[in-house]
XYZ file of C-alpha atoms in Angstrom:
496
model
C 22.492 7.099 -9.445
C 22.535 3.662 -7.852
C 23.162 1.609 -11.034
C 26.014 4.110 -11.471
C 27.636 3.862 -7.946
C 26.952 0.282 -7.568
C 28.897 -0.033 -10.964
C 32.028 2.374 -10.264
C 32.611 1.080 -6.733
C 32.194 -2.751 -6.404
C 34.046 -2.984 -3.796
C 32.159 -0.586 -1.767
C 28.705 -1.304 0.200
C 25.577 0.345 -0.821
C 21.875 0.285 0.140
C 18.978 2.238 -1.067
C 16.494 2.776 1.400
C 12.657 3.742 0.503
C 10.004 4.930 2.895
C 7.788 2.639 0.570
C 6.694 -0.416 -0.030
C 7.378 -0.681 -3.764
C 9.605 0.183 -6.421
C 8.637 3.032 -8.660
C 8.551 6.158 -7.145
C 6.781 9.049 -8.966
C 5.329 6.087 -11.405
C 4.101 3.742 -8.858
C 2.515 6.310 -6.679
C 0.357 7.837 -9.300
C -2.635 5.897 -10.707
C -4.782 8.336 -11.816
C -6.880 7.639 -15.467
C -4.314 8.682 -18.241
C -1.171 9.204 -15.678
C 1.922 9.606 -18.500
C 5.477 11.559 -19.065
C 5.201 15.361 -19.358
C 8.650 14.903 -20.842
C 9.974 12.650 -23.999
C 11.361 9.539 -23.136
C 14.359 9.354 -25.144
C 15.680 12.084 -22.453
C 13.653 10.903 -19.587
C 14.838 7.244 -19.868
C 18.057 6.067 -18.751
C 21.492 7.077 -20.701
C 22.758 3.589 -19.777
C 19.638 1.900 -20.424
C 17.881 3.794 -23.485
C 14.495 3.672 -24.039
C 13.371 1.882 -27.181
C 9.909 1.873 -27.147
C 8.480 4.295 -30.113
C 6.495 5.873 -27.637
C 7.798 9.067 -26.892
C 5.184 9.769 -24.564
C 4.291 6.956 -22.260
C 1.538 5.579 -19.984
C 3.293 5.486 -16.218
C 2.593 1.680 -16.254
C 5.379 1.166 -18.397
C 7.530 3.880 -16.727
C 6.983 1.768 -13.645
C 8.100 -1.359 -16.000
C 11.111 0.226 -17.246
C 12.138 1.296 -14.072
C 11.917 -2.258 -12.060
C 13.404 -4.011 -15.570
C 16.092 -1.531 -15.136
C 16.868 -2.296 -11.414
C 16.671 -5.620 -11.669
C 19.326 -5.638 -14.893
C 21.571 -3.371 -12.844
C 21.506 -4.970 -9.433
C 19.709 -2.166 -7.567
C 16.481 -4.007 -6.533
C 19.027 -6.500 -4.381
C 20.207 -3.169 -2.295
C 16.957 -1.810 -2.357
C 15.619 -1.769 1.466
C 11.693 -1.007 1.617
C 9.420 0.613 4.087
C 12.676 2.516 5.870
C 11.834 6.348 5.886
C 15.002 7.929 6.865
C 13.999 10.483 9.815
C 17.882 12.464 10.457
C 21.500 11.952 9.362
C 24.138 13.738 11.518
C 27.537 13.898 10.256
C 30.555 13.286 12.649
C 34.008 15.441 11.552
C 35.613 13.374 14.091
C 34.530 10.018 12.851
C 34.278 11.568 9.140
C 30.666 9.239 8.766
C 26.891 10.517 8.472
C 24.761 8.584 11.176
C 21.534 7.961 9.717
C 18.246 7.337 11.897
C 15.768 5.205 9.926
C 12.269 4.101 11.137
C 11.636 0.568 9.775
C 8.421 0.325 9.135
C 6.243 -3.203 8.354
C 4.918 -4.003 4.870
C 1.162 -4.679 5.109
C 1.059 -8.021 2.870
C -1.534 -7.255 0.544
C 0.557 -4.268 -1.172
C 3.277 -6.091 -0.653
C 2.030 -9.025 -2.462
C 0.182 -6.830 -5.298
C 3.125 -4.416 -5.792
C 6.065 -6.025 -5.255
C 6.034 -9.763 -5.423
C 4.618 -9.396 -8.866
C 7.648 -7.726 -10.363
C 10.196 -10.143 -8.306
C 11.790 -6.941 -6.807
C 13.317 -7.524 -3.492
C 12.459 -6.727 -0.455
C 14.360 -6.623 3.050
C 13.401 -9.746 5.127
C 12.363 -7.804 8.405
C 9.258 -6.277 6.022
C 7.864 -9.868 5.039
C 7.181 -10.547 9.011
C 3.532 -9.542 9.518
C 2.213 -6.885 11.203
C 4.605 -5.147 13.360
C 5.211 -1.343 14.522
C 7.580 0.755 13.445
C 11.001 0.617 14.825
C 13.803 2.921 14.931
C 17.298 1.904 13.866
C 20.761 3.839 12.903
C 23.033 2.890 10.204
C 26.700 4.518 9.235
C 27.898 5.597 5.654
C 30.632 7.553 4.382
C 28.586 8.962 1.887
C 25.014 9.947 2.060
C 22.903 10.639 -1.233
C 19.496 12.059 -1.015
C 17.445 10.965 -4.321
C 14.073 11.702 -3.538
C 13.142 14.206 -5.534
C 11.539 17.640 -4.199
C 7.938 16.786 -3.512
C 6.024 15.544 -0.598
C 4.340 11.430 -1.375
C 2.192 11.321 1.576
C -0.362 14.386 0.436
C -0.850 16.627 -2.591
C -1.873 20.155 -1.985
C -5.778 21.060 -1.874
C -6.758 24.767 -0.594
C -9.455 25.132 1.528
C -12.812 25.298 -0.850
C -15.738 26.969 1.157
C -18.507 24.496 1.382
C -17.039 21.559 0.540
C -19.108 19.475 2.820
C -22.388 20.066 1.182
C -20.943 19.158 -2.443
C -23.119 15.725 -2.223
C -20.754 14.176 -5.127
C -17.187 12.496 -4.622
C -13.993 14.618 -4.184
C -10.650 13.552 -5.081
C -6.902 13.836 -5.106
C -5.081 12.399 -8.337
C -2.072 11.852 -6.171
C -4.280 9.411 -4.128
C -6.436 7.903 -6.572
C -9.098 5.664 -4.970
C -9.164 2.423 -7.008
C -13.017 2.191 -7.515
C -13.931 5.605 -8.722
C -16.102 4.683 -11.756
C -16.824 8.343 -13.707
C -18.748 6.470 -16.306
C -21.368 8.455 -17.107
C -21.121 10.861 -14.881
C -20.571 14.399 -14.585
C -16.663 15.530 -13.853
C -15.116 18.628 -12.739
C -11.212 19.050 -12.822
C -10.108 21.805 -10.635
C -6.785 22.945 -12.372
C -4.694 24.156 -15.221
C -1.228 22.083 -14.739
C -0.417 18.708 -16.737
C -2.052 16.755 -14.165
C -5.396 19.137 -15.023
C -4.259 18.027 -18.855
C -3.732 14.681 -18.635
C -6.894 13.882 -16.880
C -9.496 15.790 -18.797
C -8.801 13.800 -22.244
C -8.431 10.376 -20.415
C -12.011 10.796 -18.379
C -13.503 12.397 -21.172
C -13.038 8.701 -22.614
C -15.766 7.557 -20.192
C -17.628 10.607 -18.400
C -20.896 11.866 -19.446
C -18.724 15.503 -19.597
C -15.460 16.830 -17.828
C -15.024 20.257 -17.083
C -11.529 21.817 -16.572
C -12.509 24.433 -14.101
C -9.007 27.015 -14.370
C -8.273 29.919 -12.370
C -5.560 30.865 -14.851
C -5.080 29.561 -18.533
C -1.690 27.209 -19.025
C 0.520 27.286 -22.097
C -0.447 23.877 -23.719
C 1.970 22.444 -26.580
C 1.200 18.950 -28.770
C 3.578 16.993 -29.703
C 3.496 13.225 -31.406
C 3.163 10.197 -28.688
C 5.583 8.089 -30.526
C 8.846 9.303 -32.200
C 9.468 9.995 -36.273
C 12.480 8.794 -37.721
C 13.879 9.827 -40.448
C 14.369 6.005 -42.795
C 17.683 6.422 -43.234
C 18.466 5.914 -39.591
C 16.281 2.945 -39.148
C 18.263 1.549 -42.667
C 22.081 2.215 -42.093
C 22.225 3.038 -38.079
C 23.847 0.964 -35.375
C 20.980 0.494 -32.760
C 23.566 2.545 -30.300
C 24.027 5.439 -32.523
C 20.529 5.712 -32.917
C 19.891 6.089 -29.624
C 22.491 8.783 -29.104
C 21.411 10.622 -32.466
C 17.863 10.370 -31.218
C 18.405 11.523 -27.707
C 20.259 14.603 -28.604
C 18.219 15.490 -31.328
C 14.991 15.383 -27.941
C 17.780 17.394 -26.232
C 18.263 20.062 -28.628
C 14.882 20.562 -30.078
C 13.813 21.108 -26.189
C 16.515 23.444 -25.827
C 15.827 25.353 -28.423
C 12.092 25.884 -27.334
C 13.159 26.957 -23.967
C 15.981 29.198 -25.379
C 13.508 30.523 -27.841
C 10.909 31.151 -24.921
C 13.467 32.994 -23.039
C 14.944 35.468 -25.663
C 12.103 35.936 -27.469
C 9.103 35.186 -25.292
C 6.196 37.039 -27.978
C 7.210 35.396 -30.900
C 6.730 31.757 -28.559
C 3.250 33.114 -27.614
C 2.037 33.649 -31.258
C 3.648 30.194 -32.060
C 2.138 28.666 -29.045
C -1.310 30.384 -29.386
C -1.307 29.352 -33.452
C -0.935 25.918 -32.717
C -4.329 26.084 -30.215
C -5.889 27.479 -32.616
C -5.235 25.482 -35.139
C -6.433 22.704 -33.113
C -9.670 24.081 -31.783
C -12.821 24.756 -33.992
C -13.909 28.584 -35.044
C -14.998 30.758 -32.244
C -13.307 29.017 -29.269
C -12.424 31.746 -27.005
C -8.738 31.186 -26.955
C -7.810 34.484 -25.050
C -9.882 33.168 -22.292
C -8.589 29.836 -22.208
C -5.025 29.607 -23.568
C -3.412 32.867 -23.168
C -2.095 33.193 -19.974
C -0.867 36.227 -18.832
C 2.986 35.323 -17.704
C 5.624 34.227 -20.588
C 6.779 30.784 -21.646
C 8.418 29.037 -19.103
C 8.337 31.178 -16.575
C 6.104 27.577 -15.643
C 6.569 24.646 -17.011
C 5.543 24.149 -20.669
C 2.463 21.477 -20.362
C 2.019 19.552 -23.483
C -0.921 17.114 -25.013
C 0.254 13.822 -26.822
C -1.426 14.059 -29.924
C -3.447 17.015 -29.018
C -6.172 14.652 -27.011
C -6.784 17.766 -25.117
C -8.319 19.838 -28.277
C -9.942 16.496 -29.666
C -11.692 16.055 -25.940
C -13.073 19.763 -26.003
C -13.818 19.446 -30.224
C -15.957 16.352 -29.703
C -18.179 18.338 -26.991
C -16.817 15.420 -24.123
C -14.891 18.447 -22.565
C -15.332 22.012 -22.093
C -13.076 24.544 -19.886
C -14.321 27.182 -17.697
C -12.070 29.724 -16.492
C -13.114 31.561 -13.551
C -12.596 31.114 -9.668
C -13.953 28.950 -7.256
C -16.614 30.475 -5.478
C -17.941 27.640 -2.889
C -19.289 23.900 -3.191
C -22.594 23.710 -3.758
C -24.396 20.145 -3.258
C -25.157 19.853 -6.732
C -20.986 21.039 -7.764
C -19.060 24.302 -8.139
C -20.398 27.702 -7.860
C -17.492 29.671 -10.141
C -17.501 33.507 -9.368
C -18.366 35.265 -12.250
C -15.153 37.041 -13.039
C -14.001 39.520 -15.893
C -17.596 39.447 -17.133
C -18.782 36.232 -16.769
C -22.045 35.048 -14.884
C -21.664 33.218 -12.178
C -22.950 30.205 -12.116
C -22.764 26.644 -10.470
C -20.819 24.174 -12.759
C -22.870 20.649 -12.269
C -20.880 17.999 -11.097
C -20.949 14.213 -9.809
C -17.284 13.667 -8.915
C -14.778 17.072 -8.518
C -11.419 16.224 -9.137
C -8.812 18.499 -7.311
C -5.606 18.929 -9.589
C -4.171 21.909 -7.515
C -0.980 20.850 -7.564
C 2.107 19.416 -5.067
C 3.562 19.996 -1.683
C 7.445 20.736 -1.353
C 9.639 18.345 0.619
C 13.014 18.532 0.533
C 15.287 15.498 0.616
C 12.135 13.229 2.121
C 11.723 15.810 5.127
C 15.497 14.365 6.747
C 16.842 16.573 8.871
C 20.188 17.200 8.876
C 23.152 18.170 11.223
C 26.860 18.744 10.981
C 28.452 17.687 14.493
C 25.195 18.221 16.358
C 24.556 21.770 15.193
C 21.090 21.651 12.586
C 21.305 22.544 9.022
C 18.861 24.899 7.454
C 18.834 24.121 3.783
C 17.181 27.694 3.375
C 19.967 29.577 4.176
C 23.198 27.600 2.278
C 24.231 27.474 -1.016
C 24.534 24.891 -3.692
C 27.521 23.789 -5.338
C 27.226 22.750 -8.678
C 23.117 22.178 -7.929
C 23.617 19.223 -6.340
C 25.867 19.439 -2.964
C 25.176 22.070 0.096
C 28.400 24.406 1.027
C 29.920 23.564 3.847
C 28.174 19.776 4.346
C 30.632 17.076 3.886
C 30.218 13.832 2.110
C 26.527 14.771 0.881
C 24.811 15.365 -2.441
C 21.129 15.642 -3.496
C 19.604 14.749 -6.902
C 17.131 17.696 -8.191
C 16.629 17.752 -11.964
C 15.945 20.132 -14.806
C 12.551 22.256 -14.658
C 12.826 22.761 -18.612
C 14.131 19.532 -19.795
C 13.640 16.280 -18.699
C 15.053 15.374 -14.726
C 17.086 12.549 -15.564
C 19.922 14.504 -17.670
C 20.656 16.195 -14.427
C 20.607 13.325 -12.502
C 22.823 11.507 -14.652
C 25.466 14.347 -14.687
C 24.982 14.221 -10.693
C 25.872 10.473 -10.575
C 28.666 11.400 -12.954
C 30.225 14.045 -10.842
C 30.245 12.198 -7.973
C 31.901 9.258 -9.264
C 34.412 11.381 -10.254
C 34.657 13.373 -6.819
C 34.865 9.908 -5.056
C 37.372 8.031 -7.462
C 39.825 11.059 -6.844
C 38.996 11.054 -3.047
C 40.143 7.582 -2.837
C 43.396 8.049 -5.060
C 44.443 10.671 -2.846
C 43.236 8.969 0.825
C 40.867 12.129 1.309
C 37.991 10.851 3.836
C 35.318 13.518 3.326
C 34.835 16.752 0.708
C 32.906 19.582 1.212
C 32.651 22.890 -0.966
C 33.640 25.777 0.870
C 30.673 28.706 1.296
C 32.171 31.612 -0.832
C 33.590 34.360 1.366
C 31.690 36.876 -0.891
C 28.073 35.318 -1.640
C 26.562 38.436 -3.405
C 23.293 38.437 -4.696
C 21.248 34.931 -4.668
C 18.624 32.911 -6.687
C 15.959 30.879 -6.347
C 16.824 26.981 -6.699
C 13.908 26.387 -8.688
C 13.720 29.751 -10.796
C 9.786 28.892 -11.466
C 6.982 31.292 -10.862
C 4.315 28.044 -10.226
C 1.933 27.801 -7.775
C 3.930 24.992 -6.086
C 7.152 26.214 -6.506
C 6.028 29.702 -4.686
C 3.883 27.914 -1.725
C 7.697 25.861 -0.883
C 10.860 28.482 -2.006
C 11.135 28.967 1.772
C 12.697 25.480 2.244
C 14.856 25.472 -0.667
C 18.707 26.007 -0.709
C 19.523 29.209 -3.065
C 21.560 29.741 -5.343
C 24.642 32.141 -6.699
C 25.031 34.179 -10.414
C 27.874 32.373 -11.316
C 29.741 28.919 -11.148
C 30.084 27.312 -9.295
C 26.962 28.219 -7.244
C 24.785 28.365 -10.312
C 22.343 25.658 -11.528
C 21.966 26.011 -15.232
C 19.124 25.258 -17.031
C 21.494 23.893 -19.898
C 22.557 20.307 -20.771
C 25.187 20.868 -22.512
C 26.691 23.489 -20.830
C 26.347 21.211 -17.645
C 27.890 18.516 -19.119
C 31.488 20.487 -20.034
C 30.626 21.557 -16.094
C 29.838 18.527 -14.706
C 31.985 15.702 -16.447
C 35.089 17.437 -17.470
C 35.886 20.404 -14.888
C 38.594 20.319 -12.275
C 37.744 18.388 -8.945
C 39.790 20.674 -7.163
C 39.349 23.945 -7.813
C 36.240 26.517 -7.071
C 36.198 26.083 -3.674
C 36.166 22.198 -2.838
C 38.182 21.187 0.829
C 38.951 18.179 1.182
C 40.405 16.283 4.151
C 41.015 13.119 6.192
């Protein structure tokens, strides 16, 4: 989005401001054993910056690599501000600006110096002063564009486990990874079913005396191959550019088709699903109990093994999987409750590891306001999936839940461009789409039934059945929508 604007608009001033201290994001934050894409990185990687490692499934290190390389190549690590956490933005019709209020907050110097100075990324001067508290400044922009994904950084979500104060072992958070947890040898319990739950369990296993995937509910699990297949004809007579396009959409339609596939016929996915487990896991595995789960593909996210390391980790005996609830801590681990049959019993345990998922944040937790007045992002809808009706000047950057986030966000940065070129042809100082006079029957913005999506729908905009109010769940069709539609029409005011 950044690389994009800073590109298009040269002549135009633009800062990026990050609560943290470090450049990254999703990829710096989480440093858990085995932390990798859930989606392919041929889609997931920049379309102005293609990915040409032959790993199609990469470690987050060299995410977090590719992403810094990138800003630096592109200029957006100079306009990168750290350690501002943007609090409120009120926008002024008089004035036609957003005011922003930002707390600046002071980098402590030994994450600065191990996460930042290391990759030469810049940093704003006021955060290499020391020690200092927070302060609280406001900035103006014409334009404010809220990037931060949907989930909260500061906390992961744990539910309340009976007991967990006589568990005599370590618990602990992926999303806050302590760096001197050593499970060799020792006895692990993962608490989840998600791709967090899946990425873990193989990559501990490595080490561990035993992991245990303690589920409440079974996961569709899918492998795929880490690093990408080429037919040798392309890698003979294709330009390096065309080979990235060819091999990006081919990622793009072979995930469309699954998800289409999933959708229209969802039993036919299950047996093709459930063959490929089985296939993968030796003779008498109870596969009903552990990989059938009882909603249809994609109504959650599809979680997928490189290389099936989840099936080789339970095959070699290094991992097993219990499905059953939580019951209560016990000193020595987790008492599960015995359900549909089962004997309850405590599963032994030396470190518990709680994969149970995120916490919802919109836009960072800024509020927003429209000439004083607040603005519930519950109750508006979004134009287009990525502006709010009747908020001027603002966008938001929320990607796909079925393919991988950056196609949306590059059809976002896209749009915009295009919505701001023709703003400044035409003089217009703000634009705003207008909230349809009939709304009719609304959707979820995230159209998910997971556990995460449920616990946070209540702060989410909505959306309508049709366009322009309707986020599909469909590259191409949202690229005909997105980067070749009229600026004008379905509903967009403009003024000065």
């Amino acid at each position: 989005m950044a690389a994009r604007l800073l590109r298009d608009f040269p002549g135009r001033t633009l800062a990026v401001v990050e609560a943290r201290h470090a450049m990254g994001g999703t990829w710096d934050l989480f440093r858990y054993p085995g932390v990798r894409s859930d989606s392919d990185m041929f889609t997931l990687g920049y379309a102005d910056r293609p990915w040409r490692d032959r790993r199609s499934i990469a470690p987050g290190e060299a995410i977090r690599d590719y992403v810094r390389d990138t800003a630096d190549e592109s200029g957006v690590a100079d306009v990168v501000r750290y350690g501002h956490r943007v609090v409120s933005a009120d926008w002024s019709s008089a004035e036609a600006l957003w005011t922003v209020t930002v707390d600046v907050e002071a980098a402590d110097r030994a994450e600065a110096d191990a996460r930042v100075d290391d990759r030469a990324a810049t940093v704003d001067a006021t955060d290499r002063l020391g020690p200092a508290a927070p302060r609280r400044v406001t900035v103006t922009c014409g334009v404010l564009v809220a990037c931060s994904g949907y989930y909260r950084y500061d906390e992961g979500y744990t539910p309340v486990f009976t007991g967990q104060d006589d568990f005599t072992g370590r618990v602990v958070h992926p999303q806050h990874w302590p760096d001197d947890l050593d499970v060799t040898g020792r006895r692990v319990v993962v608490i989840g079913s998600g791709a967090t739950a899946i990425t873990l369990v193989p990559a501990l296993a490595e080490r561990a005396e035993h992991v245990t995937m303690l589920q409440r509910s079974p996961t569709y699990v899918l492998s795929l191959p880490s690093r990408r297949r080429r037919p040798r004809l392309w890698r003979r007579l294709l330009p390096v550019g065309i080979d990235d396009a060819l091999t990006r959409w081919r990622s793009i339609g072979m995930a469309l088709l699954s998800y289409q596939a999933s959708r229209r016929s969802p039993a036919r996915m299950k047996a093709f699903l459930r063959s490929g487990v089985e296939r993968r896991l030796p003779e008498g595995f109870d596969v009903d109990r552990h990989f059938q789960p009882s909603y249809d593909p994609w109504d959650q996210r599809l979680c997928i093994t490189p290389d099936g390391a989840l099936f080789a980790a339970l095959r070699a005996g290094t991992a097993s999987i219990v499905t059953d609830g939580v019951e209560r801590f016990v000193p020595e681990g987790v008492r599960v409750e015995g359900r549909d049959g089962q004997e309850a019993r405590v599963v032994p345990a030396d470190v518990v590891v709680t994969a149970t998922g995120l916490n919802l944040l919109l836009f960072g937790g800024m509020r927003l306001s429209v000439d004083g007045a607040p603005v519930d992002p519950a109750t508006k809808l979004t134009y287009k999936g990525f502006m709010l009706a009747d908020v001027p000047n603002f966008a938001f950057a929320i990607g796909y839940t079925n393919a991988s986030w950056t196609l949306k966000i590059d059809l976002v940065g896209r749009y915009l461009s295009r919505l701001l070129r023709h703003m400044d042809r035409r003089g217009w100082r703000w634009a705003a789409p207008s909230s349809p006079t009939r709304e009719g029957r609304t959707m979820p913005l995230i159209d998910l039934s997971s556990g995460y999506v449920a616990r946070g729908r209540h702060l989410l905009p909505r959306q309508g059945v049709r366009a322009p109010w309707r986020m599909h769940q469909n590259y191409p069709r949202d690229v005909l929508s997105m980067r070749f539609s009229s600026l004008t029409r379905d509903g967009m005011r403009f003024g000065r």
